[in-house]
Coordinates of C-alpha atoms in Angstrom, one line a residue:
X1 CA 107.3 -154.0 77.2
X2 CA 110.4 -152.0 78.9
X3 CA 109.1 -149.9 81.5
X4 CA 110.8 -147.4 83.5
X5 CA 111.4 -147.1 87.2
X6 CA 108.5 -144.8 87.3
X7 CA 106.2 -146.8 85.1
X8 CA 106.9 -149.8 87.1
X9 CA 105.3 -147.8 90.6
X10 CA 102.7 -146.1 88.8
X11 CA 101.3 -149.8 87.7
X12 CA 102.2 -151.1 91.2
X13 CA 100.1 -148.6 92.9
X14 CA 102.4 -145.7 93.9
X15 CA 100.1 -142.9 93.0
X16 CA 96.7 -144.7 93.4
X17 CA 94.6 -147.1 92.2
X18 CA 93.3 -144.4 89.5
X19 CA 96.7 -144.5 88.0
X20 CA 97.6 -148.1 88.3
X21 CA 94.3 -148.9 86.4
X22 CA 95.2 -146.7 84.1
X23 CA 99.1 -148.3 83.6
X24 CA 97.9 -151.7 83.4
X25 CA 95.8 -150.6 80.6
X26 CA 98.8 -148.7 79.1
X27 CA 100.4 -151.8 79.1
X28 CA 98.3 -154.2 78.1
X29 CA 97.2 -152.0 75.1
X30 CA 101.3 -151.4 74.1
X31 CA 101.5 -155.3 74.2
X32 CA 98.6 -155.8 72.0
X33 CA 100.4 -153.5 69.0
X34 CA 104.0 -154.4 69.6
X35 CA 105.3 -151.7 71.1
X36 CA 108.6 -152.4 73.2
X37 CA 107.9 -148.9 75.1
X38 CA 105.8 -146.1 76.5
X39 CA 106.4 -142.5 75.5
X40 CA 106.3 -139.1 77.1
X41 CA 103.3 -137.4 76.9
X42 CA 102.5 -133.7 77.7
X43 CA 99.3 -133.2 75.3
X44 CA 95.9 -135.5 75.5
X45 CA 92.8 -134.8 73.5
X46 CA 90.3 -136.9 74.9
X47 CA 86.3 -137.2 75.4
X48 CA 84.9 -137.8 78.7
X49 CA 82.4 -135.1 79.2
X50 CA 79.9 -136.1 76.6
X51 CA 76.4 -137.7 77.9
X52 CA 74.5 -140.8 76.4
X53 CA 72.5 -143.4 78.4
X54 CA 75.2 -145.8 79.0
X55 CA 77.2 -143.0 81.1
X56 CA 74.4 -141.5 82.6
X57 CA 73.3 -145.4 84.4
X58 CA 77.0 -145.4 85.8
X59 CA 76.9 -141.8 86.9
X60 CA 73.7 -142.8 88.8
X61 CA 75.6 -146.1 89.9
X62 CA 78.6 -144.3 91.3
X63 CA 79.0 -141.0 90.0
X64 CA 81.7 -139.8 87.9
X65 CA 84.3 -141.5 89.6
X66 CA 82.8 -144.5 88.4
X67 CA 82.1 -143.3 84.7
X68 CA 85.7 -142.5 84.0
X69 CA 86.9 -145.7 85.4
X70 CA 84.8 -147.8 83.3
X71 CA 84.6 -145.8 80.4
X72 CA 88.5 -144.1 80.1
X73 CA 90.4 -146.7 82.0
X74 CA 88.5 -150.0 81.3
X75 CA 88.0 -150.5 84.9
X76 CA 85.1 -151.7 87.2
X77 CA 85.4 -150.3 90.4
X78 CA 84.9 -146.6 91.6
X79 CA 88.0 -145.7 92.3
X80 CA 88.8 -142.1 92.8
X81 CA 90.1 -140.3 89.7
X82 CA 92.7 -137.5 90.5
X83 CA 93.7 -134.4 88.6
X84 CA 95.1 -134.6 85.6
X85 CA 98.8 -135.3 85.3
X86 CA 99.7 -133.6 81.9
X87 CA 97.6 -130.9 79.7
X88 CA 94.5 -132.5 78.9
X89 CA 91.6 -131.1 76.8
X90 CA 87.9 -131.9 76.3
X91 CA 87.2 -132.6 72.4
X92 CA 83.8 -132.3 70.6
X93 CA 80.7 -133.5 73.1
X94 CA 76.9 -132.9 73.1
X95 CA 75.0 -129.5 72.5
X96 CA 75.5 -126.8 75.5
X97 CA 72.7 -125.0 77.7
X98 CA 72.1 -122.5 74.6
X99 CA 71.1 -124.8 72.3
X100 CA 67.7 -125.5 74.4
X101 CA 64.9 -124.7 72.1
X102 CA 67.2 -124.3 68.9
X103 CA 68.6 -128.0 68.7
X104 CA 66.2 -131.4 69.3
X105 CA 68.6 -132.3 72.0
X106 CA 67.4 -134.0 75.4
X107 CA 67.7 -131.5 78.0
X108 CA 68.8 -134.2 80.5
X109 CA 71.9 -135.0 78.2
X110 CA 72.3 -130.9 78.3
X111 CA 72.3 -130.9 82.4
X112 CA 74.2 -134.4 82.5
X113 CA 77.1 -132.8 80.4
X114 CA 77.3 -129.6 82.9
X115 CA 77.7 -131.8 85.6
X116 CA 80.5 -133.5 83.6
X117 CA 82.3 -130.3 83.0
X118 CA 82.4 -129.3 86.3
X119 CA 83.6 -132.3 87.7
X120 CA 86.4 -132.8 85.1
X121 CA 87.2 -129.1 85.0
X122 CA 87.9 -129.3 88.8
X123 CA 90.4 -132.3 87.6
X124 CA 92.2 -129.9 85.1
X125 CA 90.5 -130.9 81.9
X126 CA 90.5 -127.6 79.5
X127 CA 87.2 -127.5 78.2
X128 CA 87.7 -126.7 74.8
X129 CA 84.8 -128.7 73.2
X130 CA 85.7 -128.6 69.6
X131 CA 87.3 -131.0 66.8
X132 CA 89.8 -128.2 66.1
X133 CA 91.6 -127.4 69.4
X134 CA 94.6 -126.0 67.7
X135 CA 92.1 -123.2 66.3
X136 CA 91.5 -122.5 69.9
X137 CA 94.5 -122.8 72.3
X138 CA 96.0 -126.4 72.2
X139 CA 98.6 -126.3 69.6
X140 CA 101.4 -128.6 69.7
X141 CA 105.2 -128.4 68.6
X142 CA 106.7 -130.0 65.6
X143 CA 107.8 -133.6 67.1
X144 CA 106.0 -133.6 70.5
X145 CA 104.2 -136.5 71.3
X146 CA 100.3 -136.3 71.7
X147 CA 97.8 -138.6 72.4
X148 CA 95.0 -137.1 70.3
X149 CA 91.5 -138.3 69.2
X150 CA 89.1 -137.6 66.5
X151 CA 90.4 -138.3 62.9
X152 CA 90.5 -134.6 61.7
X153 CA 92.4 -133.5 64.4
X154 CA 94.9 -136.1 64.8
X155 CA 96.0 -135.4 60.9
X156 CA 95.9 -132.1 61.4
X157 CA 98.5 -132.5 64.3
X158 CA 100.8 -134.7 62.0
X159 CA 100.7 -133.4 58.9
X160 CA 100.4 -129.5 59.4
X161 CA 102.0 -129.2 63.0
X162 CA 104.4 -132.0 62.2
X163 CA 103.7 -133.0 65.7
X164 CA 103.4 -137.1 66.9
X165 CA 100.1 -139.0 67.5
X166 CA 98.4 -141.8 66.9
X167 CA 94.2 -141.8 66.4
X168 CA 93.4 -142.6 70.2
X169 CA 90.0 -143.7 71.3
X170 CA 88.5 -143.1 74.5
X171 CA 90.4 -145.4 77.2
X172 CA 94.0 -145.1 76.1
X173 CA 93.2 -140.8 76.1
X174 CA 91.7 -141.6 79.2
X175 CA 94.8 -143.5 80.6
X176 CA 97.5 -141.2 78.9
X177 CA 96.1 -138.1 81.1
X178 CA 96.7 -139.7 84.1
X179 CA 100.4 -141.0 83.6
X180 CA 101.8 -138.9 80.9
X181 CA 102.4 -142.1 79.0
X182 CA 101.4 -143.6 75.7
X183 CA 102.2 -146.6 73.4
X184 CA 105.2 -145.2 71.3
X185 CA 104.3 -147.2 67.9
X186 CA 102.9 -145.9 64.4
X187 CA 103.4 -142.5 63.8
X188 CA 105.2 -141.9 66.9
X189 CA 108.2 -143.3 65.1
X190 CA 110.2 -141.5 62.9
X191 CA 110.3 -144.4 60.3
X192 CA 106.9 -144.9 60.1
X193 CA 106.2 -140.9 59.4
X194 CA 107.6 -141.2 55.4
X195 CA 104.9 -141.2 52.5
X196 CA 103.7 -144.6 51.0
X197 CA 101.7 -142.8 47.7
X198 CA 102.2 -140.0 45.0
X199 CA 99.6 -137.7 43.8
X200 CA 100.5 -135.6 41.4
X201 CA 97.7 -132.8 41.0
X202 CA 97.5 -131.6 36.8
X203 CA 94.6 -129.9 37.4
X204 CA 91.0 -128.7 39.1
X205 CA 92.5 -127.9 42.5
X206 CA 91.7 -124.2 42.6
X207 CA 89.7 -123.6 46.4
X208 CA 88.3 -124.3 49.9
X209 CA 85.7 -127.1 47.9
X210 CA 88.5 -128.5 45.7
X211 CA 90.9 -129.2 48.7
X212 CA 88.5 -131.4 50.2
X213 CA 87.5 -133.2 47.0
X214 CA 90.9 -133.7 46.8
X215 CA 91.9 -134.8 50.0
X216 CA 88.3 -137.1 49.8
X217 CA 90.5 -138.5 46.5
X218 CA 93.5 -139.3 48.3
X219 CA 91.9 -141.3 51.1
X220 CA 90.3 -143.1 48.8
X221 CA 93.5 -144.2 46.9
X222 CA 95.6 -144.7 49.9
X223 CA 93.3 -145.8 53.0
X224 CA 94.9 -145.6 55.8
X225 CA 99.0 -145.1 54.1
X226 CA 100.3 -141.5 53.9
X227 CA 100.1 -139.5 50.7
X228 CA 102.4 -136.9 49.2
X229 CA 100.5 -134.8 46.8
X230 CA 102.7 -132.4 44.6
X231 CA 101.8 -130.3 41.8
X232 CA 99.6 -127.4 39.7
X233 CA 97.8 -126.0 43.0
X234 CA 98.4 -122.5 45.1
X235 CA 99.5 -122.3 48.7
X236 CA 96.8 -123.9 51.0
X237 CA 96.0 -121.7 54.4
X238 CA 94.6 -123.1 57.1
X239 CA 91.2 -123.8 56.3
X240 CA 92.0 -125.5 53.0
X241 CA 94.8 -128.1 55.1
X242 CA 91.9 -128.3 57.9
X243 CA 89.8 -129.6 54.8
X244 CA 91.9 -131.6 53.0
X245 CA 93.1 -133.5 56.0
X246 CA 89.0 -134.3 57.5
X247 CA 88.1 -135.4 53.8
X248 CA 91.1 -137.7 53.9
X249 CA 90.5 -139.4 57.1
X250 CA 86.8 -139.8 56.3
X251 CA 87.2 -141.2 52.6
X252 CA 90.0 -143.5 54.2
X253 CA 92.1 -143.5 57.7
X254 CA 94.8 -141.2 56.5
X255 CA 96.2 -139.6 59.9
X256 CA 99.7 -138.2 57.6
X257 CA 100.2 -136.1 54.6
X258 CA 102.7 -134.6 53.1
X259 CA 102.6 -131.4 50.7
X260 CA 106.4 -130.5 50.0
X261 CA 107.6 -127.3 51.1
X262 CA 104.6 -126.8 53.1
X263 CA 104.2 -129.5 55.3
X264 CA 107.1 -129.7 58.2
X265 CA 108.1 -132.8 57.5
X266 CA 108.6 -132.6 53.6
X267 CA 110.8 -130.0 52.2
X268 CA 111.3 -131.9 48.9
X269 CA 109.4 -134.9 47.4
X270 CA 112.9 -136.9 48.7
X271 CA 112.6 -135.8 51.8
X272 CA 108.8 -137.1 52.1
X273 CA 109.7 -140.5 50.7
X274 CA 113.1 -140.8 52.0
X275 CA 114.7 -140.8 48.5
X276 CA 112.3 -143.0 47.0
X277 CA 109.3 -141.8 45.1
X278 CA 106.7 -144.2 43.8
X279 CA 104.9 -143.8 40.4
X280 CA 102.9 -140.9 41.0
X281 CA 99.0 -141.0 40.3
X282 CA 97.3 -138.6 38.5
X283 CA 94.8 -136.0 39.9
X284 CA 92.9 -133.9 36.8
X285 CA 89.7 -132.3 36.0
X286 CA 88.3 -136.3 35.4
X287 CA 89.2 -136.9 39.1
X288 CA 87.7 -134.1 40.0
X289 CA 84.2 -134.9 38.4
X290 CA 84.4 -138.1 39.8
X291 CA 84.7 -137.1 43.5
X292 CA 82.0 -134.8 42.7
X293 CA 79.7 -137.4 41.5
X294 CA 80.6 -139.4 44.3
X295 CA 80.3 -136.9 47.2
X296 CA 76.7 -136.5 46.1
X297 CA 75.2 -139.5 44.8
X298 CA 73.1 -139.8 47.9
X299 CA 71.2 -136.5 46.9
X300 CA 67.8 -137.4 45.1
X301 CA 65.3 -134.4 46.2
X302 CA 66.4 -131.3 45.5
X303 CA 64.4 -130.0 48.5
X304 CA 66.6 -128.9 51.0
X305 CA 65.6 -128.7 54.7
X306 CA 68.8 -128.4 56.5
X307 CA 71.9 -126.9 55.6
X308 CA 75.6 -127.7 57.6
X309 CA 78.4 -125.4 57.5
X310 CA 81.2 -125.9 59.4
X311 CA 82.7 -129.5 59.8
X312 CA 85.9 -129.3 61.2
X313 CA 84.3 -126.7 63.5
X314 CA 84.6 -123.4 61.4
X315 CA 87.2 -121.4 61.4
X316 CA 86.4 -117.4 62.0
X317 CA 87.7 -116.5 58.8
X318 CA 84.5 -119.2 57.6
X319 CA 82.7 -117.7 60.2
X320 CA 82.9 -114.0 58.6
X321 CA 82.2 -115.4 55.2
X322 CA 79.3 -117.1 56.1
X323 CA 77.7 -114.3 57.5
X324 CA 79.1 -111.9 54.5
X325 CA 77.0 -114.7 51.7
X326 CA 73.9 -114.5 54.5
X327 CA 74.3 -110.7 54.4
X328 CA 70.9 -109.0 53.5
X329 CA 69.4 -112.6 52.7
X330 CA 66.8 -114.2 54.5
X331 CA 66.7 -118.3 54.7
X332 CA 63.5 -120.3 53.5
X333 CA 60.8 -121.4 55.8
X334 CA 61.6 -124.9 55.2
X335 CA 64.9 -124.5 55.6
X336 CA 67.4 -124.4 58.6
X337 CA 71.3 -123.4 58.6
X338 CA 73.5 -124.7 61.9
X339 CA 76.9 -123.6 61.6
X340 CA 79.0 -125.3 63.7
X341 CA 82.1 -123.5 65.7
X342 CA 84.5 -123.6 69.1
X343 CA 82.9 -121.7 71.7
X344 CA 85.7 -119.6 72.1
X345 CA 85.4 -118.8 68.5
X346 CA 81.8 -118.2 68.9
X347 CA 82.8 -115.5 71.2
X348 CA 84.8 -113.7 68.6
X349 CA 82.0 -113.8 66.0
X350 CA 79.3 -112.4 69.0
X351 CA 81.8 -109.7 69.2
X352 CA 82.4 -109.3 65.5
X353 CA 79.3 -108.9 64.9
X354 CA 79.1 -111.9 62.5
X355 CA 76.1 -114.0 64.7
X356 CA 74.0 -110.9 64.6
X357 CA 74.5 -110.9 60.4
X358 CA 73.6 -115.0 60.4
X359 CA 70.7 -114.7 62.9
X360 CA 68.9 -112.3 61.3
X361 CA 69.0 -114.4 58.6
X362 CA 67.4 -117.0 60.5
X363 CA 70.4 -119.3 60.6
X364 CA 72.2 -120.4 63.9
X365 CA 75.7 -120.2 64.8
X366 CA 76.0 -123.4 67.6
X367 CA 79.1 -124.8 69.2
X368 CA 80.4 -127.4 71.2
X369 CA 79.3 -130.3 69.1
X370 CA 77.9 -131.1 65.6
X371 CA 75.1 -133.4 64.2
X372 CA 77.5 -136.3 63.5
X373 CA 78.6 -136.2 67.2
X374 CA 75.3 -135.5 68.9
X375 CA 73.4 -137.4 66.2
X376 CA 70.6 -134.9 66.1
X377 CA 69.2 -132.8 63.2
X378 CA 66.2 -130.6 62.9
X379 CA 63.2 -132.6 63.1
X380 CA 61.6 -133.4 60.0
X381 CA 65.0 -133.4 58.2
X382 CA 65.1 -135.3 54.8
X383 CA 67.5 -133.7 52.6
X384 CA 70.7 -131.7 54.0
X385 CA 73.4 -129.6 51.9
X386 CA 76.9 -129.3 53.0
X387 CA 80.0 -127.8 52.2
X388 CA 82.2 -130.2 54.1
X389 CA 82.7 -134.1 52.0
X390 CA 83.5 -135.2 56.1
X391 CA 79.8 -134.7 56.4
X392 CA 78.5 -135.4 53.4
X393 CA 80.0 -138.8 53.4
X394 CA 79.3 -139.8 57.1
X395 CA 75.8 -138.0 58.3
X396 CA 73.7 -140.1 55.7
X397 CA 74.5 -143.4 57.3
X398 CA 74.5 -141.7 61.1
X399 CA 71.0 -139.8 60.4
X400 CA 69.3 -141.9 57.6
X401 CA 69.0 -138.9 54.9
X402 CA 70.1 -137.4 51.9
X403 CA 73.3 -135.5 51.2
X404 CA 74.3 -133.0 48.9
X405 CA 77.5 -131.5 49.2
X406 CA 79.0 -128.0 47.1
X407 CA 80.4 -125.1 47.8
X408 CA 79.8 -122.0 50.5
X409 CA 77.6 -120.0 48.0
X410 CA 75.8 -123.2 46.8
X411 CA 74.8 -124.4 50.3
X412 CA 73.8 -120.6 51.1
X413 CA 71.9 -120.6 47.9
X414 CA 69.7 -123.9 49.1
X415 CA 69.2 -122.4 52.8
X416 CA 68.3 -119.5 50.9
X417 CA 65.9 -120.4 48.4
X418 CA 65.2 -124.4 49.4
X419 CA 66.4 -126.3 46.7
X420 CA 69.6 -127.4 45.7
X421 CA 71.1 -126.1 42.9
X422 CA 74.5 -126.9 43.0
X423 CA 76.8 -128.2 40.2
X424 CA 80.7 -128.3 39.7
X425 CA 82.2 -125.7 38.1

C-alpha cells in the first residue's frame, strides 16, 4: 500500500503504541483486499461497549485498555488506548439499567456495559446506542467517507445519504477511530458505486410492509450487487427506505441501492447504471405473494407470545403509531410487545406522551439494543410476530423459535388478542 508521511509515523509509533497497533492493522487489512491506499475518515460507527463473557475475562485481565486492544485493534498487550481521533459513535449494544426486571438480561452484562460507557465516553465515543444513528444525530454528507458497521446502517448511509462506506466489523471500526484512516476499496470508489441489477416494480408495492417485502426480494435476486428498482410505487419517506434497505442486507448483503430520482446518486436509470441498463426483472403481485410465503414459513402455531416492533430501531413517527393502534387496547396475558428505539428517541416519546399510551397497554417501549443483538427474549417465548422481514428472517435461527411477520395492525392484533391472524392483502 502507498502510505502518506503521516501514516508512515502513526505505524512507526509517533502517537503511541495504541495508534501504531491500530495502523499495522489498517495496513495489513488494506493489503488483504487490494487496496493501493488509506482514506480519510471523519465518521466511525463502531461497537465496543457491548458486554459478553469473552470481554468481561479481559476486562478482569487488564481492564479496558486491554479489551479494546484485543478486541478493536487485534492486539495482545494492554497498551493504553487514547481519545478518539475523529467523530466516533457507539452502535447498538446490550439492554441498559432500565431494562432490569422487564428484559431476561444478566444484570452483570447491565453493570459491565456502564462501566464501558464511561470509560469510552471519557475517550470521546458518542453514545448513541442504536442501529439508526442518522435518526439520532450522526448523519453524514453525500460522498464523505465513513467507516460504518451494522448492515442496515451502512446501506442506509450509501444509498439514501449517498455517503461512502464499506460494512466494517469490529477491529477495522476500532482502528479507523484512532487514525482517521480506512481501506479506500468497494464502495469507497466511485466505480464501484453504479447498479449491477434492474427491478422493475409492476405492482403490489403500496406501504411500510411492502417496502420491506420488496427490498427482502431484491437481496434475494442480487446478493450482495447493487440494485436499481424503478417503477409503479409512490415516493418512499424515511421509514419505508430504512425498511427496504434492512430487508435487503438481510435477504442478501446489499450495502447500495439505487431508486432514480430519489436516491443521490441516481437521477435517471442512466445515471445509476452508467448508460447501461440490464434486462430488468419483474416485481408484481406473484412476487409479492411469494416473499410473503417466504417471510413466514417458519410460523406453525398461531399462538403468539412475543410481539417485535421496531427493527431498524423505530422511528418516532413508528413510535406514535404504535401507540395510536395500542390506544384504548389492552395486550393478552400471554403475550408481550418490546418495541425497540434510540434512547434519545425514547426521550421524545416519554415526552410525547406515546410510552405512557404503550405502557398502559402492557407493552414496553426499550432501547439501546434489540433481541437479535442481545439474544434475549421473554422467557417462555415460542412463537414471535413481527413487522420487520430483518427480524423475521434472522431471530429464528438466533433464538430457536417461530416467526411470523405482517403488518403494524396485524402484529398489534396478535399482542392484542394472542394469535396470529395475519394474511396479505
Amino acid at each position: 500500500m502507498i502510505l502518506t508521511d503521516d501514516e508512515k509515523a502513526m505505524r512507526d509509533g509517533a502517537d503511541g503504541p495504541a495508534v501504531a497497533a491500530a495502523m499495522d492493522l489498517l495496513i495489513r487489512y488494506g493489503e488483504a483486499l487490494g487496496a493501493e491506499k488509506l482514506c480519510d475518515t471523519r465518521n466511525v460507527a463502531g461497537t465496543s461497549t457491548q458486554p459478553s463473557p469473552v470481554k468481561a475475562k479481559l476486562v478482569a485481565e487488564g481492564g479496558w485498555n486491554k479489551a479494546f486492544a484485543v478486541l478493536n485493534l487485534d492486539c495482545d498487550d494492554a497498551v493504553e488506548i487514547p481519545d478518539m481521533r475523529v467523530p466516533t459513535c457507539q452502535l447498538q449494544q446490550g439492554f441498559g439499567p432500565d431494562s432490569l426486571g422487564v428484559v431476561p438480561y444478566p444484570k452483570e452484562f447491565v453493570e459491565l456495559q456502564s462501566d464501558a460507557e464511561a470509560f469510552y465516553g471519557r475517550r470521546g465515543v458518542n453514545i448513541l446506542a442504536t442501529c439508526t444513528p442518522y435518526q439520532v444525530g450522526n448523519l453524514p454528507v453525500r460522498g464523505e467517507h465513513c467507516a460504518w458497521m451494522e448492515s442496515s446502517a451502512v446501506v442506509y448511509a450509501n444509498s439514501v445519504l449517498g455517503a461512502r462506506t464499506n460494512c466494517e466489523g469490529g477491529t477495522s471500526t476500532g482502528a479507523a477511530s484512532l487514525t482517521g484512516k480506512i481501506p479506500c476499496w468497494g464502495n469507497h470508489l466511485p466505480e464501484n458505486r453504479f447498479g449491477t441489477h434492474l427491478v422493475e416494480v409492476d405492482a403490489g408495492v403500496r406501504d411500510f410492509m411492502d417496502w420491506g417485502m420488496l427490498g427482502y426480494f431484491a437481496g434475494g435476486l442480487v446478493q450482495d450487487e447493487r440494485p436499481v428498482v424503478t417503477g409503479a410505487f409512490p415516493r418512499p419517506d424515511l421509514v419505508e427506505l430504512k425498511h427496504f434497505g434492512a430487508a435487503a442486507a438481510s435477504s442478501g448483503g446489499v450495502e447500495l441501492y439505487h431508486l432514480p430520482g430519489i436516491t443521490p446518486e441516481a437521477p435517471t436509470v442512466e445515471a445509476a447504471f452508467r448508460g447501461r441498463a440490464p434486462s430488468a426483472v419483474h416485481y408484481g403481485l406473484r412476487e409479492r405473494r411469494a416473499v410473503y410465503d417466504t417471510l413466514n414459513d417458519q410460523g406453525r402455531s398461531t399462538d403468539v407470545d412475543f410481539v417485535l416492533l421496531g427493527c431498524p430501531h423505530a422511528s418516532i413517527d413508528q413510535i406514535r403509531a404504535a401507540a395510536r393502534a395500542l390506544d384504548g387496547k389492552r395486550l393478552h396475558s400471554g403475550t408481550q410487545l418490546w418495541i425497540m428505539a434510540p434512547r434519545a428517541l425514547k426521550a421524545v416519546a416519554d415526552r410525547s406522551g406515546y410510552t405512557a399510551v404503550i405502557e398502559a397497554a402492557g407493552g414496553r417501549l426499550l432501547a439501546d439494543s434489540c433481541p437479535a443483538m442481545s439474544r434475549v427474549a421473554p422467557p417462555g417465548t415460542r412463537v414471535f410476530a413481527t413487522d420487520s422481514a430483518k427480524q423475521a428472517h434472522y431471530l429464528p435461527a438466533i433464538l430457536g423459535i417461530e416467526a411470523w411477520f405482517g403488518s403494524l395492525e396485524d402484529c398489534v392484533d396478535a399482542a392484542v388478542t394472542g394469535r396470529w391472524r395475519g394474511d396479505l392483502r
